[in-house]
PDB file of C-alpha atoms and ligand atoms in Angstrom:
ATOM      1  CA  MET A   1      13.857  -9.042  -9.094  1.00  0.00           C
ATOM      2  CA  THR A   2      11.581  -7.647  -6.258  1.00  0.00           C
ATOM      3  CA  ARG A   3      10.047 -10.072  -3.675  1.00  0.00           C
ATOM      4  CA  VAL A   4       6.572  -8.997  -3.106  1.00  0.00           C
ATOM      5  CA  LYS A   5       4.717 -10.269  -0.064  1.00  0.00           C
ATOM      6  CA  PHE A   6       1.015  -9.909   0.691  1.00  0.00           C
ATOM      7  CA  TRP A   7       0.633 -10.166   4.555  1.00  0.00           C
ATOM      8  CA  GLY A   8      -2.963  -9.735   4.383  1.00  0.00           C
ATOM      9  CA  HIS A   9      -5.566  -6.643   4.291  1.00  0.00           C
ATOM     10  CA  ALA A  10      -3.406  -3.703   3.182  1.00  0.00           C
ATOM     11  CA  PHE A  11      -0.140  -5.035   4.599  1.00  0.00           C
ATOM     12  CA  CYS A  12       2.345  -5.677   1.715  1.00  0.00           C
ATOM     13  CA  SER A  13       6.248  -5.687   1.760  1.00  0.00           C
ATOM     14  CA  LEU A  14       8.834  -5.097  -1.032  1.00  0.00           C
ATOM     15  CA  GLU A  15      12.134  -6.577  -0.648  1.00  0.00           C
ATOM     16  CA  GLU A  16      15.273  -6.064  -2.958  1.00  0.00           C
ATOM     17  CA  LYS A  17      19.093  -5.807  -2.107  1.00  0.00           C
ATOM     18  CA  GLU A  18      18.772  -5.140   1.723  1.00  0.00           C
ATOM     19  CA  GLN A  19      16.017  -2.761   1.382  1.00  0.00           C
ATOM     20  CA  ILE A  20      12.673  -3.880   2.941  1.00  0.00           C
ATOM     21  CA  LEU A  21       9.587  -1.649   2.675  1.00  0.00           C
ATOM     22  CA  ALA A  22       6.514  -2.446   4.878  1.00  0.00           C
ATOM     23  CA  PHE A  23       3.190  -0.879   3.779  1.00  0.00           C
ATOM     24  CA  ASP A  24       0.341  -0.426   6.360  1.00  0.00           C
ATOM     25  CA  PRO A  25       1.604  -3.043   8.838  1.00  0.00           C
ATOM     26  CA  PHE A  26      -1.773  -4.180  10.222  1.00  0.00           C
ATOM     27  CA  TYR A  27      -1.438  -8.067  10.460  1.00  0.00           C
ATOM     28  CA  PRO A  28      -4.748  -9.758  10.638  1.00  0.00           C
ATOM     29  CA  GLN A  29      -3.303 -13.155  11.303  1.00  0.00           C
ATOM     30  CA  GLY A  30      -1.678 -12.051  14.774  1.00  0.00           C
ATOM     31  CA  LYS A  31       1.657 -10.538  15.718  1.00  0.00           C
ATOM     32  CA  ILE A  32       4.216  -9.812  13.161  1.00  0.00           C
ATOM     33  CA  PRO A  33       7.315 -12.177  13.494  1.00  0.00           C
ATOM     34  CA  GLU A  34      10.305 -10.731  15.017  1.00  0.00           C
ATOM     35  CA  SER A  35      12.433 -12.031  12.021  1.00  0.00           C
ATOM     36  CA  PHE A  36      10.755  -9.427   9.950  1.00  0.00           C
ATOM     37  CA  PHE A  37      12.920  -6.371   9.880  1.00  0.00           C
ATOM     38  CA  PRO A  38      11.750  -3.653   7.564  1.00  0.00           C
ATOM     39  CA  THR A  39      14.123  -0.847   6.591  1.00  0.00           C
ATOM     40  CA  LEU A  40      11.162   1.706   5.917  1.00  0.00           C
ATOM     41  CA  ILE A  41       7.698   1.534   7.299  1.00  0.00           C
ATOM     42  CA  LEU A  42       5.026   3.323   5.003  1.00  0.00           C
ATOM     43  CA  VAL A  43       1.573   4.158   6.628  1.00  0.00           C
ATOM     44  CA  THR A  44      -1.016   5.680   4.176  1.00  0.00           C
ATOM     45  CA  HIS A  45      -3.421   6.810   7.083  1.00  0.00           C
ATOM     46  CA  ALA A  46      -4.128   6.451  10.918  1.00  0.00           C
ATOM     47  CA  HIS A  47      -6.969   4.014  10.873  1.00  0.00           C
ATOM     48  CA  GLY A  48      -6.119   0.928  12.866  1.00  0.00           C
ATOM     49  CA  ASP A  49      -6.255  -1.504  10.121  1.00  0.00           C
ATOM     50  CA  HIS A  50      -3.359   0.459   8.551  1.00  0.00           C
ATOM     51  CA  LEU A  51      -1.370   1.950  11.432  1.00  0.00           C
ATOM     52  CA  GLY A  52      -1.382  -1.456  12.649  1.00  0.00           C
ATOM     53  CA  GLU A  53       1.994  -2.355  14.215  1.00  0.00           C
ATOM     54  CA  ALA A  54       3.946   0.612  12.944  1.00  0.00           C
ATOM     55  CA  LEU A  55       4.797   1.984  16.110  1.00  0.00           C
ATOM     56  CA  ASN A  56       6.073  -1.254  17.609  1.00  0.00           C
ATOM     57  CA  LEU A  57       7.938  -2.164  14.245  1.00  0.00           C
ATOM     58  CA  SER A  58       9.964   1.333  14.488  1.00  0.00           C
ATOM     59  CA  VAL A  59      10.812   0.951  18.036  1.00  0.00           C
ATOM     60  CA  ARG A  60      11.915  -2.712  17.579  1.00  0.00           C
ATOM     61  CA  THR A  61      13.907  -2.185  14.399  1.00  0.00           C
ATOM     62  CA  GLY A  62      14.865   1.500  14.609  1.00  0.00           C
ATOM     63  CA  SER A  63      13.578   2.082  11.080  1.00  0.00           C
ATOM     64  CA  PRO A  64      11.595   5.133  10.244  1.00  0.00           C
ATOM     65  CA  VAL A  65       7.754   5.345   9.607  1.00  0.00           C
ATOM     66  CA  LEU A  66       7.080   7.522   6.547  1.00  0.00           C
ATOM     67  CA  GLY A  67       3.661   9.502   6.634  1.00  0.00           C
ATOM     68  CA  THR A  68       2.141  12.706   6.067  1.00  0.00           C
ATOM     69  CA  PHE A  69       3.287  15.401   8.716  1.00  0.00           C
ATOM     70  CA  GLU A  70       0.307  14.939  11.137  1.00  0.00           C
ATOM     71  CA  LEU A  71       0.735  11.187  11.181  1.00  0.00           C
ATOM     72  CA  ALA A  72       4.408  11.419  11.590  1.00  0.00           C
ATOM     73  CA  GLU A  73       4.250  13.899  14.496  1.00  0.00           C
ATOM     74  CA  TYR A  74       1.787  11.722  16.158  1.00  0.00           C
ATOM     75  CA  LEU A  75       3.933   8.574  15.962  1.00  0.00           C
ATOM     76  CA  LYS A  76       7.063  10.546  16.861  1.00  0.00           C
ATOM     77  CA  GLU A  77       5.420  11.678  20.117  1.00  0.00           C
ATOM     78  CA  LYS A  78       4.783   8.119  20.946  1.00  0.00           C
ATOM     79  CA  GLY A  79       8.428   7.175  20.441  1.00  0.00           C
ATOM     80  CA  ALA A  80       8.748   6.134  16.610  1.00  0.00           C
ATOM     81  CA  SER A  81      11.480   7.306  14.478  1.00  0.00           C
ATOM     82  CA  THR A  82       9.628   9.109  11.552  1.00  0.00           C
ATOM     83  CA  ILE A  83      10.022  10.762   8.219  1.00  0.00           C
ATOM     84  CA  ASP A  84       7.287  13.380   7.476  1.00  0.00           C
ATOM     85  CA  GLY A  85       6.229  14.316   4.104  1.00  0.00           C
ATOM     86  CA  ASN A  86       3.429  15.673   2.191  1.00  0.00           C
ATOM     87  CA  PHE A  87       1.705  15.841  -1.095  1.00  0.00           C
ATOM     88  CA  GLY A  88       3.691  16.563  -4.276  1.00  0.00           C
ATOM     89  CA  GLY A  89       7.299  16.201  -3.061  1.00  0.00           C
ATOM     90  CA  LYS A  90       9.532  13.480  -3.815  1.00  0.00           C
ATOM     91  CA  ILE A  91      11.681  12.010  -0.917  1.00  0.00           C
ATOM     92  CA  ALA A  92      14.950  10.377  -1.775  1.00  0.00           C
ATOM     93  CA  PHE A  93      15.894   7.041  -0.458  1.00  0.00           C
ATOM     94  CA  PRO A  94      18.774   4.545  -1.086  1.00  0.00           C
ATOM     95  CA  PHE A  95      16.281   2.409  -3.497  1.00  0.00           C
ATOM     96  CA  GLY A  96      15.117   5.418  -5.209  1.00  0.00           C
ATOM     97  CA  TRP A  97      12.391   7.867  -4.231  1.00  0.00           C
ATOM     98  CA  VAL A  98       8.852   7.924  -2.690  1.00  0.00           C
ATOM     99  CA  LYS A  99       6.049  10.351  -3.562  1.00  0.00           C
ATOM    100  CA  ILE A 100       3.219  11.038  -1.355  1.00  0.00           C
ATOM    101  CA  VAL A 101      -0.056  11.146  -3.496  1.00  0.00           C
ATOM    102  CA  PRO A 102      -3.681  11.797  -2.724  1.00  0.00           C
ATOM    103  CA  ALA A 103      -6.157   9.301  -1.518  1.00  0.00           C
ATOM    104  CA  VAL A 104      -9.896  10.120  -1.024  1.00  0.00           C
ATOM    105  CA  HIS A 105     -10.602   8.940   2.353  1.00  0.00           C
ATOM    106  CA  THR A 106     -10.145   9.918   6.089  1.00  0.00           C
ATOM    107  CA  SER A 107      -7.511   9.587   8.632  1.00  0.00           C
ATOM    108  CA  THR A 108      -8.499   9.305  12.337  1.00  0.00           C
ATOM    109  CA  SER A 109      -6.135   7.429  14.824  1.00  0.00           C
ATOM    110  CA  PRO A 110      -7.573   4.680  17.017  1.00  0.00           C
ATOM    111  CA  ASP A 111      -7.496   7.147  19.988  1.00  0.00           C
ATOM    112  CA  GLY A 112      -9.763   9.556  17.983  1.00  0.00           C
ATOM    113  CA  LYS A 113      -7.355  12.172  16.655  1.00  0.00           C
ATOM    114  CA  ALA A 114      -7.875  13.655  13.185  1.00  0.00           C
ATOM    115  CA  LEU A 115      -4.533  13.296  11.721  1.00  0.00           C
ATOM    116  CA  GLY A 116      -4.782  15.349   8.575  1.00  0.00           C
ATOM    117  CA  ASN A 117      -5.235  13.774   5.153  1.00  0.00           C
ATOM    118  CA  PRO A 118      -4.824  10.119   4.023  1.00  0.00           C
ATOM    119  CA  CYS A 119      -2.308   9.275   1.251  1.00  0.00           C
ATOM    120  CA  GLY A 120      -1.153   6.657  -1.190  1.00  0.00           C
ATOM    121  CA  PHE A 121       2.416   6.171  -2.153  1.00  0.00           C
ATOM    122  CA  LEU A 122       3.984   6.359  -5.400  1.00  0.00           C
ATOM    123  CA  LEU A 123       7.609   5.062  -5.423  1.00  0.00           C
ATOM    124  CA  LYS A 124      10.590   4.027  -7.592  1.00  0.00           C
ATOM    125  CA  PHE A 125      12.016   1.019  -5.967  1.00  0.00           C
ATOM    126  CA  PHE A 126      15.306   0.396  -7.879  1.00  0.00           C
ATOM    127  CA  ASP A 127      14.291   0.630 -11.511  1.00  0.00           C
ATOM    128  CA  ARG A 128      10.619   0.271 -11.291  1.00  0.00           C
ATOM    129  CA  ILE A 129       7.488   2.152 -10.101  1.00  0.00           C
ATOM    130  CA  PHE A 130       4.946   0.825  -7.513  1.00  0.00           C
ATOM    131  CA  TYR A 131       1.813   2.264  -6.308  1.00  0.00           C
ATOM    132  CA  HIS A 132       0.119   1.511  -2.926  1.00  0.00           C
ATOM    133  CA  ALA A 133      -3.152   3.355  -3.097  1.00  0.00           C
ATOM    134  CA  GLY A 134      -3.963   3.106   0.572  1.00  0.00           C
ATOM    135  CA  ASP A 135      -7.584   3.363   1.210  1.00  0.00           C
ATOM    136  CA  THR A 136      -9.293   5.335  -1.397  1.00  0.00           C
ATOM    137  CA  ALA A 137     -12.191   6.072  -3.546  1.00  0.00           C
ATOM    138  CA  LEU A 138     -11.821   6.226  -7.469  1.00  0.00           C
ATOM    139  CA  PHE A 139     -10.661   9.603  -8.422  1.00  0.00           C
ATOM    140  CA  SER A 140      -9.830  10.847 -11.997  1.00  0.00           C
ATOM    141  CA  ASP A 141      -6.334  12.288 -10.866  1.00  0.00           C
ATOM    142  CA  MET A 142      -5.112   8.768 -10.535  1.00  0.00           C
ATOM    143  CA  ALA A 143      -4.631   9.304 -14.445  1.00  0.00           C
ATOM    144  CA  LEU A 144      -1.735  11.616 -13.439  1.00  0.00           C
ATOM    145  CA  LEU A 145       0.167   8.996 -11.588  1.00  0.00           C
ATOM    146  CA  LYS A 146       1.691   7.534 -14.773  1.00  0.00           C
ATOM    147  CA  ASN A 147       3.265  10.894 -15.546  1.00  0.00           C
ATOM    148  CA  GLU A 148       6.297   9.716 -13.315  1.00  0.00           C
ATOM    149  CA  GLY A 149       6.714   6.855 -15.685  1.00  0.00           C
ATOM    150  CA  GLU A 150       5.102   3.366 -16.338  1.00  0.00           C
ATOM    151  CA  ILE A 151       3.645   1.834 -13.348  1.00  0.00           C
ATOM    152  CA  PHE A 152       4.846  -1.638 -12.791  1.00  0.00           C
ATOM    153  CA  CYS A 153       2.851  -2.644 -10.177  1.00  0.00           C
ATOM    154  CA  ALA A 154      -0.204  -1.311  -8.081  1.00  0.00           C
ATOM    155  CA  PHE A 155      -1.805  -2.322  -4.894  1.00  0.00           C
ATOM    156  CA  LEU A 156      -5.381  -1.424  -5.131  1.00  0.00           C
ATOM    157  CA  PRO A 157      -8.161  -1.914  -2.623  1.00  0.00           C
ATOM    158  CA  ILE A 158     -11.179  -3.575  -4.077  1.00  0.00           C
ATOM    159  CA  GLY A 159     -13.428  -4.366  -0.832  1.00  0.00           C
ATOM    160  CA  GLY A 160     -15.926  -1.653  -1.300  1.00  0.00           C
ATOM    161  CA  HIS A 161     -17.871  -0.161   1.802  1.00  0.00           C
ATOM    162  CA  TYR A 162     -15.020   1.898   2.883  1.00  0.00           C
ATOM    163  CA  THR A 163     -12.942   2.041  -0.533  1.00  0.00           C
ATOM    164  CA  MET A 164     -13.433   1.347  -4.176  1.00  0.00           C
ATOM    165  CA  ASP A 165     -15.200  -1.974  -5.039  1.00  0.00           C
ATOM    166  CA  PRO A 166     -14.013  -4.176  -8.031  1.00  0.00           C
ATOM    167  CA  ASN A 167     -15.898  -2.171 -10.649  1.00  0.00           C
ATOM    168  CA  GLU A 168     -14.300   1.049  -9.309  1.00  0.00           C
ATOM    169  CA  ALA A 169     -10.875  -0.634  -9.134  1.00  0.00           C
ATOM    170  CA  LEU A 170     -11.390  -1.717 -12.598  1.00  0.00           C
ATOM    171  CA  GLU A 171     -11.791   1.905 -13.701  1.00  0.00           C
ATOM    172  CA  ALA A 172      -8.700   2.800 -11.605  1.00  0.00           C
ATOM    173  CA  VAL A 173      -6.768   0.266 -13.570  1.00  0.00           C
ATOM    174  CA  LYS A 174      -7.767   2.027 -16.833  1.00  0.00           C
ATOM    175  CA  LEU A 175      -6.614   5.214 -15.376  1.00  0.00           C
ATOM    176  CA  ILE A 176      -3.315   4.014 -13.914  1.00  0.00           C
ATOM    177  CA  GLU A 177      -2.459   1.316 -16.543  1.00  0.00           C
ATOM    178  CA  PRO A 178      -0.056  -0.722 -14.482  1.00  0.00           C
ATOM    179  CA  GLN A 179       1.539  -3.923 -15.680  1.00  0.00           C
ATOM    180  CA  ILE A 180       0.379  -5.689 -12.541  1.00  0.00           C
ATOM    181  CA  VAL A 181      -2.373  -5.306 -10.120  1.00  0.00           C
ATOM    182  CA  VAL A 182      -2.543  -6.784  -6.608  1.00  0.00           C
ATOM    183  CA  PRO A 183      -5.969  -6.528  -5.083  1.00  0.00           C
ATOM    184  CA  ILE A 184      -5.972  -5.608  -1.441  1.00  0.00           C
ATOM    185  CA  HIS A 185      -8.360  -4.680   1.380  1.00  0.00           C
ATOM    186  CA  TYR A 186     -11.017  -7.296   0.803  1.00  0.00           C
ATOM    187  CA  ASN A 187     -12.329 -10.405   2.688  1.00  0.00           C
ATOM    188  CA  THR A 188     -10.599  -9.372   5.785  1.00  0.00           C
ATOM    189  CA  PHE A 189     -14.068  -9.147   7.340  1.00  0.00           C
ATOM    190  CA  PRO A 190     -17.690  -9.587   6.164  1.00  0.00           C
ATOM    191  CA  LEU A 191     -18.320  -6.009   4.991  1.00  0.00           C
ATOM    192  CA  ILE A 192     -15.511  -6.076   2.410  1.00  0.00           C
ATOM    193  CA  ARG A 193     -16.182  -9.546   1.114  1.00  0.00           C
ATOM    194  CA  GLN A 194     -15.562  -9.626  -2.685  1.00  0.00           C
ATOM    195  CA  ASP A 195     -14.560 -12.193  -5.271  1.00  0.00           C
ATOM    196  CA  PRO A 196     -11.011 -11.245  -6.505  1.00  0.00           C
ATOM    197  CA  LEU A 197     -11.384 -13.873  -9.290  1.00  0.00           C
ATOM    198  CA  LEU A 198     -14.151 -11.774 -10.820  1.00  0.00           C
ATOM    199  CA  PHE A 199     -12.146  -8.692 -10.522  1.00  0.00           C
ATOM    200  CA  LYS A 200      -9.225 -10.527 -12.240  1.00  0.00           C
ATOM    201  CA  LYS A 201     -11.317 -11.680 -15.066  1.00  0.00           C
ATOM    202  CA  LYS A 202     -12.791  -8.326 -15.712  1.00  0.00           C
ATOM    203  CA  VAL A 203      -9.601  -6.562 -15.655  1.00  0.00           C
ATOM    204  CA  GLU A 204      -7.715  -8.919 -17.993  1.00  0.00           C
ATOM    205  CA  VAL A 205     -10.688  -8.913 -20.481  1.00  0.00           C
ATOM    206  CA  GLU A 206     -10.880  -5.114 -20.597  1.00  0.00           C
ATOM    207  CA  THR A 207      -7.303  -3.950 -20.040  1.00  0.00           C
ATOM    208  CA  LYS A 208      -3.663  -5.210 -20.879  1.00  0.00           C
ATOM    209  CA  THR A 209      -2.995  -5.424 -16.926  1.00  0.00           C
ATOM    210  CA  ARG A 210      -2.472  -8.537 -15.236  1.00  0.00           C
ATOM    211  CA  VAL A 211      -3.844  -9.333 -11.786  1.00  0.00           C
ATOM    212  CA  PHE A 212      -2.011 -11.234  -9.163  1.00  0.00           C
ATOM    213  CA  ILE A 213      -4.298 -12.629  -6.485  1.00  0.00           C
ATOM    214  CA  LEU A 214      -2.040 -13.362  -3.644  1.00  0.00           C
ATOM    215  CA  GLU A 215      -3.312 -15.185  -0.403  1.00  0.00           C
ATOM    216  CA  PRO A 216      -2.587 -13.723   2.942  1.00  0.00           C
ATOM    217  CA  GLY A 217       1.149 -14.885   3.587  1.00  0.00           C
ATOM    218  CA  GLU A 218       1.846 -15.462  -0.049  1.00  0.00           C
ATOM    219  CA  GLU A 219       5.010 -13.882  -1.654  1.00  0.00           C
ATOM    220  CA  VAL A 220       6.108 -13.642  -5.347  1.00  0.00           C
ATOM    221  CA  ASP A 221       9.374 -12.755  -7.086  1.00  0.00           C
ATOM    222  CA  ILE A 222       8.597 -10.279  -9.887  1.00  0.00           C
TER     223      ILE A 222
HETATM  224 NI1   NI B   1      -9.183   3.444   6.326  1.00  0.00          NI
HETATM  225 MN1   MN B   2      -8.931   0.518   5.741  1.00  0.00          MN
END
């Protein structure tokens, strides 16, 4: 059983057996409570709505931030504990492994530094595979992700404008074939307003995937 929490925007966490993973810890509701103690912080790219409180979280908890080389170096210079990686390799962790996978997007820090390429994360979390896509357009190589094994749960952006919209995310679901999709990166601000129920309906009519719509702050044991 994994406890999955959708904090809001692209910020999600996975928790099982003392391992707590935080993805893209930008918390639209305010400041992340001090009771939240992730053991690993994964950041897909340097945009402020993903980097969020990664630096503060790492400094407060001593837990590392995992990101691509340029992003990890940037955070290390600012005082974070970091693990750098790059595309293609698997990085071993007590819960399994994380593979840094492509995302079609850009990655500039809030203070204007171009920090390499953005990414997504494919990970084996205990006995199941999860995928956090980060910010991305639809791309056909998403079909390769399942070469590592069936994907149990995928976090996919549906907001449009900066990322896939619901129609493209539906195509992504057809390429990835996960058991569950959790839509992210929508309705945080007006430019990315979408109806997740419409997305859910289309996905569940056209594919075998189930869509879990989580409200910001909602968690589910799966
Ligand atoms: Ni972005
Ligand atoms: Mn974003």
